[in-house]
CSV table of C-alpha atoms in Angstrom, one decimal:
chain,number,residue,atom,x,y,z
A,1443,UNK,CA,85.2,149.2,156.5
A,1444,UNK,CA,86.6,147.4,153.5
A,1445,UNK,CA,83.6,145.1,153.3
A,1446,UNK,CA,81.2,148.0,153.6
A,1447,UNK,CA,83.0,149.8,150.8
A,1448,UNK,CA,82.9,146.8,148.6
A,1449,UNK,CA,79.2,146.4,149.1
A,1450,UNK,CA,78.6,150.1,148.5
A,1451,UNK,CA,80.6,150.0,145.2
A,1452,UNK,CA,78.8,146.9,144.1
A,1453,UNK,CA,75.4,148.4,144.8
A,1454,UNK,CA,76.1,151.7,143.1
A,1455,UNK,CA,77.4,150.0,140.0
A,1456,UNK,CA,74.4,147.7,139.8
A,1457,UNK,CA,72.2,150.8,139.5
A,1458,UNK,CA,74.1,151.8,136.4
A,1459,UNK,CA,73.6,148.5,134.6
A,1460,UNK,CA,71.9,148.5,131.2
A,1461,UNK,CA,69.0,146.4,132.5
A,1462,UNK,CA,67.6,149.2,134.6
A,1463,UNK,CA,65.4,151.9,133.1
A,1464,UNK,CA,65.4,153.8,136.4
A,1465,UNK,CA,68.8,155.1,137.4
A,1466,UNK,CA,70.0,157.0,140.4
A,1467,UNK,CA,71.3,160.5,139.9
A,1468,UNK,CA,74.7,160.2,138.1
A,1469,UNK,CA,76.4,162.9,140.1
A,1470,UNK,CA,75.6,161.2,143.4
A,1471,UNK,CA,76.6,157.7,142.1
A,1472,UNK,CA,79.9,159.0,140.8
A,1473,UNK,CA,80.7,160.6,144.2
A,1474,UNK,CA,79.8,157.5,146.1
A,1475,UNK,CA,81.7,155.2,143.7
A,1476,UNK,CA,84.8,157.4,144.0
A,1477,UNK,CA,84.5,157.3,147.8
A,1478,UNK,CA,84.0,153.5,147.8
A,1479,UNK,CA,86.9,152.8,145.5
A,1480,UNK,CA,89.1,155.0,147.6
A,1481,UNK,CA,88.2,153.2,150.9
A,1482,UNK,CA,88.4,149.8,149.3
A,1483,UNK,CA,91.9,150.3,148.0
A,1484,UNK,CA,93.2,151.4,151.4
A,1485,UNK,CA,94.1,149.0,154.2
A,1486,UNK,CA,92.3,149.6,157.5
A,1487,UNK,CA,95.7,150.5,159.0
A,1488,UNK,CA,96.2,153.2,156.3
A,1489,UNK,CA,92.6,154.4,156.6
A,1490,UNK,CA,92.7,155.2,160.3
A,1491,UNK,CA,95.2,155.0,163.1
A,1492,UNK,CA,92.8,154.5,166.0
A,1493,UNK,CA,89.5,152.8,166.7
A,1494,UNK,CA,87.6,156.1,167.0
A,1495,UNK,CA,88.6,157.2,163.5
A,1496,UNK,CA,87.9,153.8,162.1
A,1497,UNK,CA,84.4,153.9,163.5
A,1498,UNK,CA,83.8,157.4,162.1
A,1499,UNK,CA,84.9,156.2,158.7
A,1500,UNK,CA,82.5,153.3,158.9
A,1501,UNK,CA,79.6,155.7,159.8
A,1502,UNK,CA,80.4,157.8,156.7
A,1503,UNK,CA,80.3,154.8,154.4
A,1504,UNK,CA,77.0,153.7,155.9
A,1505,UNK,CA,75.6,157.2,155.5
A,1506,UNK,CA,76.6,157.3,151.9
A,1507,UNK,CA,75.1,153.9,151.3
A,1508,UNK,CA,71.9,155.2,152.8
A,1509,UNK,CA,72.0,158.2,150.4
A,1510,UNK,CA,72.1,155.8,147.5
A,1511,UNK,CA,69.3,153.7,148.9
A,1512,UNK,CA,67.0,156.7,149.6
A,1513,UNK,CA,67.8,158.9,146.5
A,1514,UNK,CA,64.9,159.5,144.3
A,1515,UNK,CA,65.0,157.4,141.1
A,1516,UNK,CA,65.0,159.2,137.8
A,1517,UNK,CA,63.7,157.8,134.5
A,1518,UNK,CA,66.4,157.3,131.9
A,1519,UNK,CA,66.0,159.3,128.7
A,1520,UNK,CA,64.9,156.6,126.3
A,1521,UNK,CA,65.2,159.0,123.3
A,1522,UNK,CA,62.5,159.7,120.8
A,1523,UNK,CA,59.9,157.0,119.9
A,1524,UNK,CA,61.3,154.5,117.5
A,1525,UNK,CA,59.4,153.7,114.2
A,1526,UNK,CA,59.6,150.0,115.2
A,1527,UNK,CA,57.4,150.7,118.2
A,1528,UNK,CA,60.1,149.1,120.4
A,1529,UNK,CA,61.6,150.8,123.5
A,1530,UNK,CA,65.3,151.5,123.8
A,1531,UNK,CA,65.5,148.6,126.2
A,1532,UNK,CA,63.8,146.2,123.8
A,1533,UNK,CA,66.0,147.3,120.9
A,1534,UNK,CA,69.1,146.9,123.0
A,1535,UNK,CA,68.1,143.5,124.3
A,1536,UNK,CA,67.3,142.2,120.8
A,1537,UNK,CA,70.6,143.4,119.4
A,1538,UNK,CA,72.5,142.1,122.3
A,1539,UNK,CA,70.9,138.6,122.1
A,1540,UNK,CA,72.6,137.8,118.8
A,1541,UNK,CA,76.1,138.1,120.3
A,1542,UNK,CA,78.3,136.0,122.6
A,1543,UNK,CA,80.4,139.1,123.0
A,1544,UNK,CA,79.6,142.8,122.6
A,1545,UNK,CA,82.2,145.6,122.4
A,1546,UNK,CA,80.8,147.5,124.0
A,1547,UNK,CA,77.3,147.4,125.7
A,1548,UNK,CA,77.5,151.1,126.6
A,1549,UNK,CA,78.4,152.2,123.0
A,1550,UNK,CA,75.6,149.9,121.6
A,1551,UNK,CA,73.0,151.4,123.8
A,1552,UNK,CA,74.1,155.0,123.1
A,1553,UNK,CA,74.2,154.4,119.4
A,1554,UNK,CA,70.6,152.9,119.4
A,1555,UNK,CA,69.4,155.9,121.5
A,1556,UNK,CA,70.6,158.4,118.9
A,1557,UNK,CA,70.4,156.5,115.7
A,1558,UNK,CA,67.1,155.1,114.4
A,1559,UNK,CA,68.5,153.2,111.4
A,1560,UNK,CA,72.0,151.9,112.1
A,1561,UNK,CA,73.9,149.9,109.6
A,1562,UNK,CA,75.0,146.3,110.5
A,1563,UNK,CA,77.2,144.3,108.3
A,1564,UNK,CA,78.6,140.8,107.8
A,1565,UNK,CA,80.9,139.6,105.1
A,1566,UNK,CA,81.2,136.1,103.8
A,1567,UNK,CA,83.4,134.2,101.4
A,1568,UNK,CA,81.4,132.2,98.8
A,1569,UNK,CA,83.3,129.0,99.4
A,1570,UNK,CA,81.0,126.1,99.1
A,1571,UNK,CA,77.7,124.7,100.4
A,1572,UNK,CA,76.1,126.6,103.3
A,1573,UNK,CA,75.9,124.8,106.7
A,1574,UNK,CA,73.1,125.4,109.1
A,1575,UNK,CA,74.8,127.8,111.4
A,1576,UNK,CA,75.5,130.2,108.5
A,1577,UNK,CA,72.0,129.6,107.1
A,1578,UNK,CA,69.6,129.4,110.0
A,1579,UNK,CA,71.5,131.2,112.8
A,1580,UNK,CA,72.4,134.1,110.4
A,1581,UNK,CA,68.7,134.4,109.4
A,1582,UNK,CA,67.6,134.5,113.1
A,1583,UNK,CA,70.2,137.2,113.9
A,1584,UNK,CA,69.5,139.3,110.8
A,1585,UNK,CA,65.8,139.3,111.5
A,1586,UNK,CA,66.4,140.4,115.1
A,1587,UNK,CA,68.6,143.3,114.0
A,1588,UNK,CA,66.4,144.5,111.2
A,1589,UNK,CA,63.4,144.4,113.6
A,1590,UNK,CA,65.2,147.0,115.7
A,1591,UNK,CA,65.6,149.4,112.8
A,1592,UNK,CA,69.0,148.2,111.4
A,1593,UNK,CA,69.7,148.0,107.8
A,1594,UNK,CA,71.8,144.8,107.2
A,1595,UNK,CA,74.5,144.8,104.5
A,1596,UNK,CA,75.9,141.5,103.4
A,1597,UNK,CA,79.3,141.9,101.8
A,1598,UNK,CA,79.5,139.1,99.2
A,1599,UNK,CA,83.3,138.8,99.5
A,1600,UNK,CA,84.1,137.3,96.1
A,1601,UNK,CA,87.5,139.0,95.7
A,1602,UNK,CA,88.3,137.9,99.3
A,1603,UNK,CA,87.5,134.3,98.5
A,1604,UNK,CA,89.8,134.6,95.4
A,1605,UNK,CA,92.6,136.1,97.6
A,1606,UNK,CA,92.1,133.1,100.0
A,1607,UNK,CA,92.2,130.6,97.2
A,1608,UNK,CA,88.6,129.4,97.6
A,1609,UNK,CA,87.2,127.4,94.7
A,1610,UNK,CA,90.8,127.3,93.4
A,1611,UNK,CA,90.8,131.0,93.0
A,1612,UNK,CA,88.2,130.8,90.1
A,1613,UNK,CA,86.2,134.1,90.4
A,1614,UNK,CA,83.3,132.9,88.2
A,1615,UNK,CA,82.8,129.8,90.4
A,1616,UNK,CA,83.0,131.9,93.5
A,1617,UNK,CA,80.4,134.3,92.2
A,1618,UNK,CA,78.1,131.4,91.4
A,1619,UNK,CA,78.4,130.1,95.0
A,1620,UNK,CA,77.5,133.7,96.1
A,1621,UNK,CA,74.3,133.6,94.2
A,1622,UNK,CA,73.4,130.2,95.6
A,1623,UNK,CA,73.9,131.5,99.2
A,1624,UNK,CA,71.6,134.4,98.6
A,1625,UNK,CA,68.9,131.9,97.4
A,1626,UNK,CA,69.3,129.8,100.6
A,1627,UNK,CA,68.7,132.9,102.8
A,1628,UNK,CA,65.6,133.8,100.7
A,1629,UNK,CA,64.2,130.3,101.1
A,1630,UNK,CA,64.9,129.9,104.8
A,1631,UNK,CA,62.8,132.9,105.9
A,1632,UNK,CA,65.2,135.8,106.2
A,1633,UNK,CA,63.3,139.1,106.1
A,1634,UNK,CA,65.0,140.8,103.1
A,1635,UNK,CA,63.1,144.1,103.4
A,1636,UNK,CA,66.0,145.8,105.1
A,1637,UNK,CA,68.8,143.6,103.7
A,1638,UNK,CA,71.3,144.5,100.9
A,1639,UNK,CA,73.6,142.0,99.2
A,1640,UNK,CA,76.6,143.8,97.9
A,1641,UNK,CA,79.3,142.2,95.7
A,1642,UNK,CA,82.8,143.3,96.9
A,1643,UNK,CA,84.3,143.3,93.4
A,1644,UNK,CA,81.4,145.4,92.0
A,1645,UNK,CA,81.2,147.9,94.9
A,1646,UNK,CA,85.0,148.5,95.1
A,1647,UNK,CA,85.2,149.1,91.4
A,1648,UNK,CA,82.5,151.8,91.7
A,1649,UNK,CA,84.5,153.8,94.3
A,1650,UNK,CA,88.1,152.6,93.9
A,1651,UNK,CA,89.7,155.8,95.0
A,1652,UNK,CA,87.9,155.8,98.4
A,1653,UNK,CA,88.4,152.1,99.0
A,1654,UNK,CA,92.1,151.7,98.2
A,1655,UNK,CA,93.0,154.9,100.0
A,1656,UNK,CA,91.5,153.4,103.1
A,1657,UNK,CA,93.3,150.1,102.6
A,1658,UNK,CA,96.6,151.8,102.1
A,1659,UNK,CA,96.2,154.0,105.2
A,1660,UNK,CA,95.3,151.0,107.4
A,1661,UNK,CA,98.3,149.0,106.1
A,1662,UNK,CA,100.6,152.0,106.7
A,1663,UNK,CA,99.4,152.4,110.3
A,1664,UNK,CA,100.0,148.7,111.3
A,1665,UNK,CA,103.1,146.5,111.4
A,1666,UNK,CA,103.2,143.1,109.8
A,1667,UNK,CA,103.0,141.3,113.2
A,1668,UNK,CA,99.6,143.0,113.9
A,1669,UNK,CA,98.3,142.0,110.5
A,1670,UNK,CA,99.4,138.4,110.9
A,1671,UNK,CA,97.5,138.1,114.1
A,1672,UNK,CA,94.4,138.5,112.0
A,1673,UNK,CA,95.1,135.5,109.9
A,1674,UNK,CA,92.4,133.5,111.9
A,1675,UNK,CA,89.7,135.5,109.9
A,1676,UNK,CA,90.7,133.5,106.8
A,1677,UNK,CA,90.8,130.1,108.6
A,1678,UNK,CA,94.6,130.3,108.7
A,1679,UNK,CA,97.2,130.4,111.4
A,1680,UNK,CA,100.0,132.9,112.0
A,1681,UNK,CA,102.6,130.2,111.4
A,1682,UNK,CA,101.3,129.1,108.0
A,1683,UNK,CA,103.2,130.0,104.8
A,1684,UNK,CA,100.8,132.8,103.7
A,1685,UNK,CA,100.7,134.2,100.3
A,1686,UNK,CA,101.2,138.0,99.9
A,1687,UNK,CA,97.5,138.1,98.9
A,1688,UNK,CA,96.5,136.6,102.3
A,1689,UNK,CA,98.6,139.1,104.1
A,1690,UNK,CA,96.8,141.9,102.3
A,1691,UNK,CA,93.4,140.4,103.1
A,1692,UNK,CA,93.0,141.8,106.7
A,1693,UNK,CA,93.8,145.3,105.7
A,1694,UNK,CA,91.0,145.1,103.1
A,1695,UNK,CA,88.5,143.5,105.5
A,1696,UNK,CA,89.2,146.3,108.0
A,1697,UNK,CA,88.6,148.8,105.3
A,1698,UNK,CA,85.3,147.2,104.4
A,1699,UNK,CA,83.8,148.4,107.7
A,1700,UNK,CA,84.4,152.0,107.0
A,1701,UNK,CA,83.7,151.7,103.2
A,1702,UNK,CA,80.2,150.3,104.0
A,1703,UNK,CA,79.7,152.9,106.8
A,1704,UNK,CA,78.9,150.1,109.2
A,1705,UNK,CA,77.9,151.0,112.8
A,1706,UNK,CA,77.8,147.3,113.9
A,1707,UNK,CA,80.1,144.4,112.9
A,1708,UNK,CA,77.9,141.3,113.2
A,1709,UNK,CA,80.3,138.5,112.5
A,1710,UNK,CA,81.5,135.4,114.2
A,1711,UNK,CA,83.9,135.2,117.1
A,1712,UNK,CA,86.6,134.0,114.6
A,1713,UNK,CA,86.5,137.5,113.0
A,1714,UNK,CA,87.1,139.3,116.3
A,1715,UNK,CA,90.7,140.3,115.7
A,1716,UNK,CA,90.1,142.2,112.5
A,1717,UNK,CA,87.1,144.0,114.0
A,1718,UNK,CA,89.3,145.0,116.9
A,1719,UNK,CA,91.8,146.2,114.3
A,1720,UNK,CA,89.1,148.6,113.0
A,1721,UNK,CA,88.5,150.0,116.5
A,1722,UNK,CA,92.3,150.5,116.9
A,1723,UNK,CA,92.4,152.3,113.6
A,1724,UNK,CA,89.7,154.7,114.9
A,1725,UNK,CA,92.2,155.6,117.7
A,1726,UNK,CA,94.9,156.1,115.1
A,1727,UNK,CA,92.9,158.6,113.1
A,1728,UNK,CA,91.3,160.2,116.2
A,1729,UNK,CA,87.8,159.1,115.2
A,1730,UNK,CA,85.4,159.0,118.2
A,1731,UNK,CA,82.6,156.8,116.9
A,1732,UNK,CA,84.0,153.2,116.7
A,1733,UNK,CA,82.2,150.3,115.1
A,1734,UNK,CA,80.4,148.2,117.7
A,1735,UNK,CA,81.3,144.5,117.6
A,1736,UNK,CA,78.5,141.9,118.0
A,1737,UNK,CA,80.3,138.6,117.7
A,1738,UNK,CA,78.0,135.5,117.4
A,1739,UNK,CA,78.9,132.1,118.8
A,1740,UNK,CA,80.9,129.6,116.6
A,1741,UNK,CA,79.0,126.3,116.4
A,1742,UNK,CA,80.9,123.1,117.0
A,1743,UNK,CA,81.1,120.2,114.5
A,1744,UNK,CA,78.8,117.2,115.0
A,1745,UNK,CA,81.5,114.7,115.8
A,1746,UNK,CA,83.6,114.4,118.9
A,1747,UNK,CA,86.5,116.8,119.1
A,1748,UNK,CA,85.3,119.1,116.3
A,1749,UNK,CA,85.5,122.7,117.6
A,1750,UNK,CA,83.7,124.1,114.5
A,1751,UNK,CA,81.8,123.1,111.5
A,1752,UNK,CA,83.7,122.6,108.3
A,1753,UNK,CA,82.5,122.9,104.7
A,1754,UNK,CA,85.2,120.5,103.7
A,1755,UNK,CA,83.9,117.8,106.0
A,1756,UNK,CA,80.3,116.9,105.1
A,1757,UNK,CA,79.9,114.9,108.3
A,1758,UNK,CA,80.8,117.8,110.6
A,1759,UNK,CA,77.5,119.8,109.9
A,1760,UNK,CA,74.0,119.8,108.6
A,1761,UNK,CA,73.9,121.6,105.3
A,1762,UNK,CA,71.0,123.7,104.2
A,1763,UNK,CA,69.8,121.4,101.4
A,1764,UNK,CA,70.5,118.1,103.1
A,1765,UNK,CA,67.8,115.6,102.6
A,1766,UNK,CA,65.6,114.4,105.5
A,1767,UNK,CA,67.5,111.1,105.4
A,1768,UNK,CA,70.9,112.9,105.5
A,1769,UNK,CA,69.8,114.9,108.6
A,1770,UNK,CA,68.6,111.8,110.4
A,1771,UNK,CA,71.8,109.9,109.7
A,1772,UNK,CA,74.1,112.8,110.7
A,1773,UNK,CA,72.3,113.5,114.0
A,1774,UNK,CA,72.1,109.7,114.8
A,1775,UNK,CA,75.9,109.5,114.4
A,1776,UNK,CA,76.6,112.8,116.2
A,1777,UNK,CA,78.4,113.1,119.5
A,1778,UNK,CA,75.9,113.4,122.3
A,1779,UNK,CA,77.2,112.2,125.7
A,1780,UNK,CA,74.5,111.4,128.3
A,1781,UNK,CA,74.2,113.8,131.2
A,1782,UNK,CA,76.6,116.3,129.6
A,1783,UNK,CA,75.5,119.6,128.3
A,1784,UNK,CA,78.8,121.5,127.8
A,1785,UNK,CA,80.6,120.5,124.7
A,1786,UNK,CA,77.6,118.5,123.4
A,1787,UNK,CA,76.9,119.5,119.8
A,1788,UNK,CA,73.3,118.3,119.9
A,1789,UNK,CA,72.6,120.5,122.8
A,1790,UNK,CA,74.2,123.4,121.0
A,1791,UNK,CA,72.0,122.9,118.0
A,1792,UNK,CA,69.0,122.9,120.2
A,1793,UNK,CA,70.0,126.0,122.2
A,1794,UNK,CA,71.2,128.2,119.3
A,1795,UNK,CA,69.1,126.9,116.3
A,1796,UNK,CA,65.9,125.1,117.1
A,1797,UNK,CA,64.9,126.9,120.3
A,1798,UNK,CA,65.3,130.4,118.9
A,1799,UNK,CA,63.3,129.2,115.8
A,1800,UNK,CA,60.4,127.5,117.5
A,1801,UNK,CA,60.7,128.9,121.1
A,1802,UNK,CA,60.1,125.3,122.2
A,1803,UNK,CA,61.4,121.8,121.9
A,1804,UNK,CA,59.1,118.8,121.4
A,1805,UNK,CA,60.2,115.3,122.5
A,1806,UNK,CA,58.1,112.3,121.5
A,1807,UNK,CA,58.6,109.1,123.4
A,1808,UNK,CA,56.7,106.1,124.8
A,1809,UNK,CA,55.1,106.2,128.2
A,1810,UNK,CA,57.8,103.9,129.7
A,1811,UNK,CA,60.4,106.5,129.0
A,1812,UNK,CA,58.4,109.4,130.4
A,1813,UNK,CA,55.9,110.1,127.6
A,1814,UNK,CA,55.8,113.1,125.3
A,1815,UNK,CA,57.0,116.5,126.6
A,1816,UNK,CA,57.2,120.0,125.3
A,1817,UNK,CA,60.1,122.1,126.7
A,1818,UNK,CA,59.4,125.9,126.8
A,1819,UNK,CA,62.8,126.9,128.2
A,1820,UNK,CA,66.3,125.7,127.4
A,1821,UNK,CA,67.1,125.6,131.2
A,1822,UNK,CA,64.3,123.1,131.8
A,1823,UNK,CA,65.6,120.9,128.9
A,1824,UNK,CA,69.2,121.0,130.2
A,1825,UNK,CA,68.1,120.2,133.7
A,1826,UNK,CA,66.3,117.1,132.5
A,1827,UNK,CA,69.2,116.0,130.4
A,1828,UNK,CA,71.7,116.4,133.2
A,1829,UNK,CA,69.5,114.4,135.6
A,1830,UNK,CA,69.0,111.6,133.0
A,1831,UNK,CA,65.2,112.4,132.7
A,1832,UNK,CA,65.9,112.9,129.0
A,1833,UNK,CA,68.1,110.4,127.2
A,1834,UNK,CA,70.1,110.9,124.0
A,1835,UNK,CA,68.0,108.2,122.3
A,1836,UNK,CA,64.9,110.4,122.7
A,1837,UNK,CA,66.7,113.8,122.2
A,1838,UNK,CA,68.3,113.0,118.9
A,1839,UNK,CA,65.1,112.0,117.0
A,1840,UNK,CA,63.4,115.2,118.4
A,1841,UNK,CA,66.3,117.3,117.1
A,1842,UNK,CA,66.2,115.7,113.7
A,1843,UNK,CA,62.5,116.4,113.4
A,1844,UNK,CA,62.9,120.0,114.3
A,1845,UNK,CA,65.8,120.5,111.9
A,1846,UNK,CA,64.0,118.9,109.0
A,1847,UNK,CA,61.0,121.1,109.6
A,1848,UNK,CA,63.2,124.2,109.4
A,1849,UNK,CA,65.0,123.0,106.3
A,1850,UNK,CA,62.0,121.7,104.3
A,1851,UNK,CA,61.2,125.1,102.7
A,1852,UNK,CA,64.8,125.3,101.5
A,1853,UNK,CA,64.6,121.9,100.0
A,1854,UNK,CA,61.4,122.8,98.2
A,1855,UNK,CA,62.9,126.0,96.8
A,1856,UNK,CA,65.9,124.2,95.3
A,1857,UNK,CA,63.7,121.5,93.9
A,1858,UNK,CA,60.9,123.7,92.4
A,1859,UNK,CA,62.8,126.8,91.4
A,1860,UNK,CA,64.7,126.2,88.1
A,1861,UNK,CA,67.3,128.8,88.7
A,1862,UNK,CA,68.0,127.8,92.2
A,1863,UNK,CA,68.1,124.1,91.2
A,1864,UNK,CA,70.7,124.9,88.6
A,1865,UNK,CA,72.8,126.9,91.0
A,1866,UNK,CA,72.9,124.0,93.5
A,1867,UNK,CA,73.8,121.5,90.9
A,1868,UNK,CA,76.8,123.7,89.9
A,1869,UNK,CA,77.9,124.3,93.5
A,1870,UNK,CA,77.8,120.6,94.3
A,1871,UNK,CA,80.0,119.9,91.3
A,1872,UNK,CA,82.7,122.4,92.4
A,1873,UNK,CA,85.7,121.1,94.3
A,1874,UNK,CA,86.0,122.8,97.7
A,1875,UNK,CA,89.5,124.1,98.3
A,1876,UNK,CA,91.0,125.5,101.5
């Protein structure tokens, strides 16, 4: 009986998954799920005292399973046609594909169903040269979201960088770095038709009463321990000797979400704690619509043992205006253990940067090593690598070629555009501070 109940519950829940456009009648599913959960949570001894009763209970479970199997399917309401021409399923899948974690899938789907033009946001501290994850991965993710109808708001967090002592706290240098970063995204191919770049200092000064009232209310509703748990968002730890400015920072970042009227927080996994703080704040103020969190993956550094890229370590990442020679040397020196996919930064670069960009991966090698091959799925490439059919000595040059192809338009822009060239020269001259 318990096994049958488990199977029934599993089957009924599968019919509710987001991947299905055809769903069984909700009322029937709910009834069956309740029944299955009730039976599953009871021991056979508690469910029946004699064999005849047990058999009858088993027949009832089987009958209910049959009702689910034979119930007529109904088409899920996909909502009105979307201006993008994409179905609700397609919009959902595109949004969901940018994130390693979504909180929550059901809320995301419901929001897309009822809102044609949601607002997604990401904030960034202008703190130095831009590495490839922030440049290329962000461009890929933004283009996916805007294609579904989202407006993407970039919060150029100059005041936040000053609070966090980036560029030595020099606001003018921070704002110069912010302009440089916008130039990078323009050059790499981000579709800017539905993108807004908003300076935090300028926007807050336009509506200070609204912003600071929010910040104060968030601070008042949370204790210091909860705020300190968010210190990761600044690249700090809870045990560090934080300045008062850095303690204030999470309350401000939480306020940004509401100030910008963001429906979707599309930041990295390292920003998860403050995004959750925003959802908790919604509970505090009895607000039903909570910001949806789409947290993208944090890319590892290129060298062994580096959990994430670092702007302060030039060897830990490819930077957006690195020369072709720089890219080749960094990839050649990178950690790429044979037969190992997990924790291999080269495989991560391929999976999350070059494959989404080109939708393929080309390996050139001599016939003795297997000849040239074009991979059209990451699964196929990983299988070859694990089986030793693809060696790091062939994978690394292929990765370098792909990365250089992506970065060449950025190099050209900073070489041929006088304003961009001057910005890069200034940014390279600045001392990066933590």
